[in-house]
C-alpha cells in the first residue's frame, strides 16, 4: 500500500510538470511546419518536456522512498520491487510515445497512420507491462525466500506471457500488415505467382514462428538462470524497429526521385527550391539506382539484425566474427 502511494505521489508530480509545460507543448504543436530541421526541433523539444515529467516522477518516488526506508530496512526490498519496475515501464512508455506519438501525428517519427500508431502504442505498453510486472513479482517472491527453482519457473512465465500477448497482437494485425505488404489485397486484386502477394497472406505465420522460437529459447535460459526480461522484449521489438528504418529509407528514396514531392528546408528562413525546379536528369539517374540501393540496404539491415540478436543473447559465434571482418 505504501509503495502504491509513493508511485501515486510520483505520478502527481509528473502531472504537475505536464500541466506547467502545457503552454509550451501547445506552442510547439501549433508552430508552422517548415522543413525537416524545424520538424526535428519540434520532436526534440517535445521529448525534452516529456523527459522533465519522467525526471519528476523518478526523483519524487526515489526521495520519498529514501526518506521513509533506509538501506538496512527489510521493507526497502519490497518498495524497490514496485518502484524500480515502474521506472522501466515509464521509460518504455516514453520511448513508445517518442516514436509513435499516437495523439500528436504532427511530431510522429514513424510514418504510420493514426489508427496503426494507436494500435502499436497500446500493444507495446501491454507487452512491456506484462513482462516487467510478472518478472518483478518473481523477484519479490525470491527476496521473500522461495526456492531458486520456483523463482526461475515464475520468472520464465513472464517471458511466456510476453510471447503469448505478442502472438495475439500479430494475429490481430495480420490484415493491416498484409495491406501494407501488398496494397492490392485491400481492393481484392490478385497477381498469380507474385511473391509479395504470397508473403502478404502468410507473413504472420513466419512472425509467430519467430516469436515462439525466441520465447521458448528464452524460457529455457530462464530456467537455468540466464534469462533477462528486457533482453526478450528488445529482441522481439527488433523486427518492427528494423521495418520502421526500412520504411524511412524508402520514403527518403521517393523524395530523392521525385515520386514523393517534399520541401526540405535546411535554413528555416531562406527560400527553398521547389520540386518542379529540381534537376530532372539527376532524379532520373537516382531512380535507376533505387532498386540496387534498396537491395543493398536491406541486406545490410539483415546483417545488422543478426548481429543485434547475437549481442542481446550474449552469443559468440566464430563465423560471425569472421564474417564481420570480411565485410
mmCIF file with all atom_site columns, C-alpha atoms in Angstrom, residues 42-212:
data_model
loop_
_atom_site.group_PDB
_atom_site.id
_atom_site.type_symbol
_atom_site.label_atom_id
_atom_site.label_alt_id
_atom_site.label_comp_id
_atom_site.label_asym_id
_atom_site.label_entity_id
_atom_site.label_seq_id
_atom_site.pdbx_PDB_ins_code
_atom_site.Cartn_x
_atom_site.Cartn_y
_atom_site.Cartn_z
_atom_site.occupancy
_atom_site.B_iso_or_equiv
_atom_site.pdbx_formal_charge
_atom_site.auth_seq_id
_atom_site.auth_comp_id
_atom_site.auth_asym_id
_atom_site.auth_atom_id
_atom_site.pdbx_PDB_model_num
ATOM 1   C CA . UNK A 1 42  ? 9.637  20.157  -32.518 1.00 0.00 ? 42  UNK A CA 1
ATOM 2   C CA . UNK A 1 43  ? 10.216 16.448  -31.876 1.00 0.00 ? 43  UNK A CA 1
ATOM 3   C CA . UNK A 1 44  ? 13.241 17.053  -29.634 1.00 0.00 ? 44  UNK A CA 1
ATOM 4   C CA . UNK A 1 45  ? 11.501 19.881  -27.775 1.00 0.00 ? 45  UNK A CA 1
ATOM 5   C CA . UNK A 1 46  ? 8.520  17.650  -27.025 1.00 0.00 ? 46  UNK A CA 1
ATOM 6   C CA . UNK A 1 47  ? 10.890 14.850  -25.946 1.00 0.00 ? 47  UNK A CA 1
ATOM 7   C CA . UNK A 1 48  ? 12.660 17.223  -23.554 1.00 0.00 ? 48  UNK A CA 1
ATOM 8   C CA . UNK A 1 49  ? 9.345  18.228  -21.954 1.00 0.00 ? 49  UNK A CA 1
ATOM 9   C CA . UNK A 1 50  ? 8.393  14.555  -21.552 1.00 0.00 ? 50  UNK A CA 1
ATOM 10  C CA . UNK A 1 51  ? 11.797 13.847  -20.002 1.00 0.00 ? 51  UNK A CA 1
ATOM 11  C CA . UNK A 1 52  ? 11.100 16.577  -17.464 1.00 0.00 ? 52  UNK A CA 1
ATOM 12  C CA . UNK A 1 53  ? 7.929  14.760  -16.413 1.00 0.00 ? 53  UNK A CA 1
ATOM 13  C CA . UNK A 1 54  ? 9.783  11.442  -16.269 1.00 0.00 ? 54  UNK A CA 1
ATOM 14  C CA . UNK A 1 55  ? 12.539 13.013  -14.142 1.00 0.00 ? 55  UNK A CA 1
ATOM 15  C CA . UNK A 1 56  ? 9.928  14.488  -11.773 1.00 0.00 ? 56  UNK A CA 1
ATOM 16  C CA . UNK A 1 57  ? 8.389  11.028  -11.299 1.00 0.00 ? 57  UNK A CA 1
ATOM 17  C CA . UNK A 1 58  ? 11.755 9.340   -10.676 1.00 0.00 ? 58  UNK A CA 1
ATOM 18  C CA . UNK A 1 59  ? 13.034 11.992  -8.242  1.00 0.00 ? 59  UNK A CA 1
ATOM 19  C CA . UNK A 1 60  ? 9.790  12.168  -6.272  1.00 0.00 ? 60  UNK A CA 1
ATOM 20  C CA . UNK A 1 61  ? 9.447  8.422   -5.777  1.00 0.00 ? 61  UNK A CA 1
ATOM 21  C CA . UNK A 1 62  ? 13.163 7.924   -5.062  1.00 0.00 ? 62  UNK A CA 1
ATOM 22  C CA . UNK A 1 63  ? 13.383 10.722  -2.485  1.00 0.00 ? 63  UNK A CA 1
ATOM 23  C CA . UNK A 1 64  ? 10.212 9.655   -0.649  1.00 0.00 ? 64  UNK A CA 1
ATOM 24  C CA . UNK A 1 65  ? 11.339 6.011   -0.527  1.00 0.00 ? 65  UNK A CA 1
ATOM 25  C CA . UNK A 1 66  ? 14.837 7.013   0.642   1.00 0.00 ? 66  UNK A CA 1
ATOM 26  C CA . UNK A 1 67  ? 13.432 9.211   3.412   1.00 0.00 ? 67  UNK A CA 1
ATOM 27  C CA . UNK A 1 68  ? 10.982 6.565   4.635   1.00 0.00 ? 68  UNK A CA 1
ATOM 28  C CA . UNK A 1 69  ? 13.197 3.470   4.356   1.00 0.00 ? 69  UNK A CA 1
ATOM 29  C CA . UNK A 1 70  ? 16.918 3.209   4.875   1.00 0.00 ? 70  UNK A CA 1
ATOM 30  C CA . UNK A 1 71  ? 19.136 0.702   3.053   1.00 0.00 ? 71  UNK A CA 1
ATOM 31  C CA . UNK A 1 72  ? 19.076 -1.675  6.051   1.00 0.00 ? 72  UNK A CA 1
ATOM 32  C CA . UNK A 1 73  ? 15.278 -1.712  6.340   1.00 0.00 ? 73  UNK A CA 1
ATOM 33  C CA . UNK A 1 74  ? 13.826 -5.076  5.142   1.00 0.00 ? 74  UNK A CA 1
ATOM 34  C CA . UNK A 1 75  ? 10.812 -3.257  3.675   1.00 0.00 ? 75  UNK A CA 1
ATOM 35  C CA . UNK A 1 76  ? 13.188 -1.440  1.319   1.00 0.00 ? 76  UNK A CA 1
ATOM 36  C CA . UNK A 1 77  ? 13.298 -4.537  -0.918  1.00 0.00 ? 77  UNK A CA 1
ATOM 37  C CA . UNK A 1 78  ? 9.523  -4.697  -1.256  1.00 0.00 ? 78  UNK A CA 1
ATOM 38  C CA . UNK A 1 79  ? 9.329  -0.980  -2.064  1.00 0.00 ? 79  UNK A CA 1
ATOM 39  C CA . UNK A 1 80  ? 12.151 -1.376  -4.577  1.00 0.00 ? 80  UNK A CA 1
ATOM 40  C CA . UNK A 1 81  ? 10.399 -4.220  -6.419  1.00 0.00 ? 81  UNK A CA 1
ATOM 41  C CA . UNK A 1 82  ? 7.457  -1.892  -7.022  1.00 0.00 ? 82  UNK A CA 1
ATOM 42  C CA . UNK A 1 83  ? 9.222  1.397   -7.749  1.00 0.00 ? 83  UNK A CA 1
ATOM 43  C CA . UNK A 1 84  ? 12.142 0.181   -9.886  1.00 0.00 ? 84  UNK A CA 1
ATOM 44  C CA . UNK A 1 85  ? 9.907  -1.702  -12.386 1.00 0.00 ? 85  UNK A CA 1
ATOM 45  C CA . UNK A 1 86  ? 7.753  1.417   -12.622 1.00 0.00 ? 86  UNK A CA 1
ATOM 46  C CA . UNK A 1 87  ? 10.853 3.285   -13.853 1.00 0.00 ? 87  UNK A CA 1
ATOM 47  C CA . UNK A 1 88  ? 11.317 0.716   -16.629 1.00 0.00 ? 88  UNK A CA 1
ATOM 48  C CA . UNK A 1 89  ? 7.649  0.926   -17.585 1.00 0.00 ? 89  UNK A CA 1
ATOM 49  C CA . UNK A 1 90  ? 7.604  4.732   -17.583 1.00 0.00 ? 90  UNK A CA 1
ATOM 50  C CA . UNK A 1 91  ? 10.779 4.855   -19.678 1.00 0.00 ? 91  UNK A CA 1
ATOM 51  C CA . UNK A 1 92  ? 9.422  2.383   -22.241 1.00 0.00 ? 92  UNK A CA 1
ATOM 52  C CA . UNK A 1 93  ? 6.185  4.392   -22.426 1.00 0.00 ? 93  UNK A CA 1
ATOM 53  C CA . UNK A 1 94  ? 8.330  7.480   -23.043 1.00 0.00 ? 94  UNK A CA 1
ATOM 54  C CA . UNK A 1 95  ? 10.198 5.729   -25.878 1.00 0.00 ? 95  UNK A CA 1
ATOM 55  C CA . UNK A 1 96  ? 6.970  4.387   -27.440 1.00 0.00 ? 96  UNK A CA 1
ATOM 56  C CA . UNK A 1 97  ? 5.381  7.835   -27.302 1.00 0.00 ? 97  UNK A CA 1
ATOM 57  C CA . UNK A 1 98  ? 8.521  9.370   -28.823 1.00 0.00 ? 98  UNK A CA 1
ATOM 58  C CA . UNK A 1 99  ? 8.401  7.098   -31.865 1.00 0.00 ? 99  UNK A CA 1
ATOM 59  C CA . UNK A 1 100 ? 4.667  6.661   -32.377 1.00 0.00 ? 100 UNK A CA 1
ATOM 60  C CA . UNK A 1 101 ? 3.020  9.787   -30.860 1.00 0.00 ? 101 UNK A CA 1
ATOM 61  C CA . UNK A 1 102 ? -0.494 8.288   -31.108 1.00 0.00 ? 102 UNK A CA 1
ATOM 62  C CA . UNK A 1 103 ? -2.234 11.523  -30.102 1.00 0.00 ? 103 UNK A CA 1
ATOM 63  C CA . UNK A 1 104 ? 0.072  14.003  -31.864 1.00 0.00 ? 104 UNK A CA 1
ATOM 64  C CA . UNK A 1 105 ? 0.675  12.971  -35.503 1.00 0.00 ? 105 UNK A CA 1
ATOM 65  C CA . UNK A 1 106 ? 2.420  16.293  -36.203 1.00 0.00 ? 106 UNK A CA 1
ATOM 66  C CA . UNK A 1 107 ? 5.547  15.050  -34.356 1.00 0.00 ? 107 UNK A CA 1
ATOM 67  C CA . UNK A 1 108 ? 5.328  11.332  -35.186 1.00 0.00 ? 108 UNK A CA 1
ATOM 68  C CA . UNK A 1 109 ? 8.643  9.802   -36.248 1.00 0.00 ? 109 UNK A CA 1
ATOM 69  C CA . UNK A 1 110 ? 7.405  6.542   -37.763 1.00 0.00 ? 110 UNK A CA 1
ATOM 70  C CA . UNK A 1 111 ? 5.423  7.011   -41.000 1.00 0.00 ? 111 UNK A CA 1
ATOM 71  C CA . UNK A 1 112 ? 2.243  5.205   -39.947 1.00 0.00 ? 112 UNK A CA 1
ATOM 72  C CA . UNK A 1 113 ? -1.434 6.153   -39.922 1.00 0.00 ? 113 UNK A CA 1
ATOM 73  C CA . UNK A 1 114 ? -3.162 7.333   -36.734 1.00 0.00 ? 114 UNK A CA 1
ATOM 74  C CA . UNK A 1 115 ? -5.042 4.056   -36.300 1.00 0.00 ? 115 UNK A CA 1
ATOM 75  C CA . UNK A 1 116 ? -1.875 1.981   -36.724 1.00 0.00 ? 116 UNK A CA 1
ATOM 76  C CA . UNK A 1 117 ? 0.095  4.229   -34.365 1.00 0.00 ? 117 UNK A CA 1
ATOM 77  C CA . UNK A 1 118 ? -2.548 3.814   -31.668 1.00 0.00 ? 118 UNK A CA 1
ATOM 78  C CA . UNK A 1 119 ? -2.650 0.059   -32.219 1.00 0.00 ? 119 UNK A CA 1
ATOM 79  C CA . UNK A 1 120 ? 1.139  -0.322  -31.923 1.00 0.00 ? 120 UNK A CA 1
ATOM 80  C CA . UNK A 1 121 ? 1.329  2.000   -28.921 1.00 0.00 ? 121 UNK A CA 1
ATOM 81  C CA . UNK A 1 122 ? -1.343 0.157   -26.920 1.00 0.00 ? 122 UNK A CA 1
ATOM 82  C CA . UNK A 1 123 ? 0.165  -3.266  -27.608 1.00 0.00 ? 123 UNK A CA 1
ATOM 83  C CA . UNK A 1 124 ? 3.697  -2.046  -26.876 1.00 0.00 ? 124 UNK A CA 1
ATOM 84  C CA . UNK A 1 125 ? 2.608  -0.853  -23.441 1.00 0.00 ? 125 UNK A CA 1
ATOM 85  C CA . UNK A 1 126 ? 0.656  -4.063  -22.773 1.00 0.00 ? 126 UNK A CA 1
ATOM 86  C CA . UNK A 1 127 ? 3.646  -6.221  -23.723 1.00 0.00 ? 127 UNK A CA 1
ATOM 87  C CA . UNK A 1 128 ? 6.155  -4.346  -21.583 1.00 0.00 ? 128 UNK A CA 1
ATOM 88  C CA . UNK A 1 129 ? 3.866  -4.079  -18.562 1.00 0.00 ? 129 UNK A CA 1
ATOM 89  C CA . UNK A 1 130 ? 3.008  -7.799  -18.739 1.00 0.00 ? 130 UNK A CA 1
ATOM 90  C CA . UNK A 1 131 ? 6.628  -8.918  -18.845 1.00 0.00 ? 131 UNK A CA 1
ATOM 91  C CA . UNK A 1 132 ? 8.030  -6.458  -16.299 1.00 0.00 ? 132 UNK A CA 1
ATOM 92  C CA . UNK A 1 133 ? 5.232  -6.884  -13.735 1.00 0.00 ? 133 UNK A CA 1
ATOM 93  C CA . UNK A 1 134 ? 5.401  -10.701 -13.699 1.00 0.00 ? 134 UNK A CA 1
ATOM 94  C CA . UNK A 1 135 ? 9.210  -10.610 -13.566 1.00 0.00 ? 135 UNK A CA 1
ATOM 95  C CA . UNK A 1 136 ? 9.061  -8.136  -10.649 1.00 0.00 ? 136 UNK A CA 1
ATOM 96  C CA . UNK A 1 137 ? 6.648  -10.383 -8.760  1.00 0.00 ? 137 UNK A CA 1
ATOM 97  C CA . UNK A 1 138 ? 9.090  -13.264 -9.255  1.00 0.00 ? 138 UNK A CA 1
ATOM 98  C CA . UNK A 1 139 ? 11.931 -11.187 -7.814  1.00 0.00 ? 139 UNK A CA 1
ATOM 99  C CA . UNK A 1 140 ? 9.771  -10.123 -4.876  1.00 0.00 ? 140 UNK A CA 1
ATOM 100 C CA . UNK A 1 141 ? 8.994  -13.766 -4.027  1.00 0.00 ? 141 UNK A CA 1
ATOM 101 C CA . UNK A 1 142 ? 12.671 -14.601 -4.409  1.00 0.00 ? 142 UNK A CA 1
ATOM 102 C CA . UNK A 1 143 ? 13.507 -11.914 -1.873  1.00 0.00 ? 143 UNK A CA 1
ATOM 103 C CA . UNK A 1 144 ? 10.847 -13.408 0.411   1.00 0.00 ? 144 UNK A CA 1
ATOM 104 C CA . UNK A 1 145 ? 12.739 -16.712 0.399   1.00 0.00 ? 145 UNK A CA 1
ATOM 105 C CA . UNK A 1 146 ? 11.182 -19.083 -2.149  1.00 0.00 ? 146 UNK A CA 1
ATOM 106 C CA . UNK A 1 147 ? 13.373 -21.780 -3.691  1.00 0.00 ? 147 UNK A CA 1
ATOM 107 C CA . UNK A 1 148 ? 15.584 -20.808 -6.613  1.00 0.00 ? 148 UNK A CA 1
ATOM 108 C CA . UNK A 1 149 ? 13.875 -23.353 -8.871  1.00 0.00 ? 149 UNK A CA 1
ATOM 109 C CA . UNK A 1 150 ? 10.474 -21.833 -8.093  1.00 0.00 ? 150 UNK A CA 1
ATOM 110 C CA . UNK A 1 151 ? 11.813 -18.349 -8.822  1.00 0.00 ? 151 UNK A CA 1
ATOM 111 C CA . UNK A 1 152 ? 13.222 -19.454 -12.175 1.00 0.00 ? 152 UNK A CA 1
ATOM 112 C CA . UNK A 1 153 ? 9.908  -21.050 -13.128 1.00 0.00 ? 153 UNK A CA 1
ATOM 113 C CA . UNK A 1 154 ? 7.914  -17.959 -12.156 1.00 0.00 ? 154 UNK A CA 1
ATOM 114 C CA . UNK A 1 155 ? 10.426 -15.700 -13.906 1.00 0.00 ? 155 UNK A CA 1
ATOM 115 C CA . UNK A 1 156 ? 10.225 -17.855 -17.022 1.00 0.00 ? 156 UNK A CA 1
ATOM 116 C CA . UNK A 1 157 ? 6.446  -17.459 -17.043 1.00 0.00 ? 157 UNK A CA 1
ATOM 117 C CA . UNK A 1 158 ? 6.944  -13.711 -17.557 1.00 0.00 ? 158 UNK A CA 1
ATOM 118 C CA . UNK A 1 159 ? 8.639  -14.425 -20.881 1.00 0.00 ? 159 UNK A CA 1
ATOM 119 C CA . UNK A 1 160 ? 5.955  -16.900 -21.907 1.00 0.00 ? 160 UNK A CA 1
ATOM 120 C CA . UNK A 1 161 ? 3.316  -14.290 -21.064 1.00 0.00 ? 161 UNK A CA 1
ATOM 121 C CA . UNK A 1 162 ? 5.057  -11.749 -23.321 1.00 0.00 ? 162 UNK A CA 1
ATOM 122 C CA . UNK A 1 163 ? 5.233  -14.351 -26.080 1.00 0.00 ? 163 UNK A CA 1
ATOM 123 C CA . UNK A 1 164 ? 1.518  -15.155 -25.713 1.00 0.00 ? 164 UNK A CA 1
ATOM 124 C CA . UNK A 1 165 ? 0.470  -11.486 -25.816 1.00 0.00 ? 165 UNK A CA 1
ATOM 125 C CA . UNK A 1 166 ? 2.672  -10.832 -28.849 1.00 0.00 ? 166 UNK A CA 1
ATOM 126 C CA . UNK A 1 167 ? 1.209  -13.802 -30.726 1.00 0.00 ? 167 UNK A CA 1
ATOM 127 C CA . UNK A 1 168 ? -2.279 -12.348 -30.153 1.00 0.00 ? 168 UNK A CA 1
ATOM 128 C CA . UNK A 1 169 ? -1.055 -8.959  -31.385 1.00 0.00 ? 169 UNK A CA 1
ATOM 129 C CA . UNK A 1 170 ? 0.420  -10.490 -34.549 1.00 0.00 ? 170 UNK A CA 1
ATOM 130 C CA . UNK A 1 171 ? -2.786 -12.368 -35.284 1.00 0.00 ? 171 UNK A CA 1
ATOM 131 C CA . UNK A 1 172 ? -4.926 -9.244  -34.849 1.00 0.00 ? 172 UNK A CA 1
ATOM 132 C CA . UNK A 1 173 ? -2.623 -7.204  -37.106 1.00 0.00 ? 173 UNK A CA 1
ATOM 133 C CA . UNK A 1 174 ? -2.312 -9.789  -39.878 1.00 0.00 ? 174 UNK A CA 1
ATOM 134 C CA . UNK A 1 175 ? -4.720 -7.999  -42.254 1.00 0.00 ? 175 UNK A CA 1
ATOM 135 C CA . UNK A 1 176 ? -3.378 -4.477  -41.796 1.00 0.00 ? 176 UNK A CA 1
ATOM 136 C CA . UNK A 1 177 ? 0.206  -5.643  -42.302 1.00 0.00 ? 177 UNK A CA 1
ATOM 137 C CA . UNK A 1 178 ? -0.869 -7.685  -45.340 1.00 0.00 ? 178 UNK A CA 1
ATOM 138 C CA . UNK A 1 179 ? -2.325 -4.495  -46.849 1.00 0.00 ? 179 UNK A CA 1
ATOM 139 C CA . UNK A 1 180 ? 0.987  -2.724  -46.235 1.00 0.00 ? 180 UNK A CA 1
ATOM 140 C CA . UNK A 1 181 ? 2.958  -5.537  -47.899 1.00 0.00 ? 181 UNK A CA 1
ATOM 141 C CA . UNK A 1 182 ? 0.542  -5.959  -50.811 1.00 0.00 ? 182 UNK A CA 1
ATOM 142 C CA . UNK A 1 183 ? -1.741 -2.901  -51.263 1.00 0.00 ? 183 UNK A CA 1
ATOM 143 C CA . UNK A 1 184 ? -3.735 -4.737  -53.928 1.00 0.00 ? 184 UNK A CA 1
ATOM 144 C CA . UNK A 1 185 ? -5.153 -7.115  -51.294 1.00 0.00 ? 185 UNK A CA 1
ATOM 145 C CA . UNK A 1 186 ? -7.408 -4.340  -49.970 1.00 0.00 ? 186 UNK A CA 1
ATOM 146 C CA . UNK A 1 187 ? -9.016 -3.934  -53.417 1.00 0.00 ? 187 UNK A CA 1
ATOM 147 C CA . UNK A 1 188 ? -9.315 -7.671  -53.975 1.00 0.00 ? 188 UNK A CA 1
ATOM 148 C CA . UNK A 1 189 ? -6.666 -7.707  -56.682 1.00 0.00 ? 189 UNK A CA 1
ATOM 149 C CA . UNK A 1 190 ? -4.638 -10.827 -57.390 1.00 0.00 ? 190 UNK A CA 1
ATOM 150 C CA . UNK A 1 191 ? -1.290 -11.361 -59.031 1.00 0.00 ? 191 UNK A CA 1
ATOM 151 C CA . UNK A 1 192 ? -0.602 -15.042 -59.818 1.00 0.00 ? 192 UNK A CA 1
ATOM 152 C CA . UNK A 1 193 ? 2.910  -16.056 -58.831 1.00 0.00 ? 193 UNK A CA 1
ATOM 153 C CA . UNK A 1 194 ? 3.639  -12.766 -57.023 1.00 0.00 ? 194 UNK A CA 1
ATOM 154 C CA . UNK A 1 195 ? 5.995  -13.302 -54.084 1.00 0.00 ? 195 UNK A CA 1
ATOM 155 C CA . UNK A 1 196 ? 4.704  -10.136 -52.429 1.00 0.00 ? 196 UNK A CA 1
ATOM 156 C CA . UNK A 1 197 ? 1.111  -11.349 -52.519 1.00 0.00 ? 197 UNK A CA 1
ATOM 157 C CA . UNK A 1 198 ? 2.024  -14.787 -51.175 1.00 0.00 ? 198 UNK A CA 1
ATOM 158 C CA . UNK A 1 199 ? 4.094  -13.296 -48.382 1.00 0.00 ? 199 UNK A CA 1
ATOM 159 C CA . UNK A 1 200 ? 1.311  -10.822 -47.532 1.00 0.00 ? 200 UNK A CA 1
ATOM 160 C CA . UNK A 1 201 ? -1.093 -13.724 -46.994 1.00 0.00 ? 201 UNK A CA 1
ATOM 161 C CA . UNK A 1 202 ? 1.294  -15.774 -44.850 1.00 0.00 ? 202 UNK A CA 1
ATOM 162 C CA . UNK A 1 203 ? 3.655  -13.280 -43.153 1.00 0.00 ? 203 UNK A CA 1
ATOM 163 C CA . UNK A 1 204 ? 2.038  -13.757 -39.730 1.00 0.00 ? 204 UNK A CA 1
ATOM 164 C CA . UNK A 1 205 ? 2.897  -17.462 -39.665 1.00 0.00 ? 205 UNK A CA 1
ATOM 165 C CA . UNK A 1 206 ? 6.602  -16.645 -40.047 1.00 0.00 ? 206 UNK A CA 1
ATOM 166 C CA . UNK A 1 207 ? 6.342  -13.887 -37.431 1.00 0.00 ? 207 UNK A CA 1
ATOM 167 C CA . UNK A 1 208 ? 4.531  -16.135 -34.940 1.00 0.00 ? 208 UNK A CA 1
ATOM 168 C CA . UNK A 1 209 ? 7.101  -18.891 -35.501 1.00 0.00 ? 209 UNK A CA 1
ATOM 169 C CA . UNK A 1 210 ? 9.909  -16.385 -34.809 1.00 0.00 ? 210 UNK A CA 1
ATOM 170 C CA . UNK A 1 211 ? 8.220  -15.206 -31.596 1.00 0.00 ? 211 UNK A CA 1
ATOM 171 C CA . UNK A 1 212 ? 7.549  -18.756 -30.358 1.00 0.00 ? 212 UNK A CA 1
#
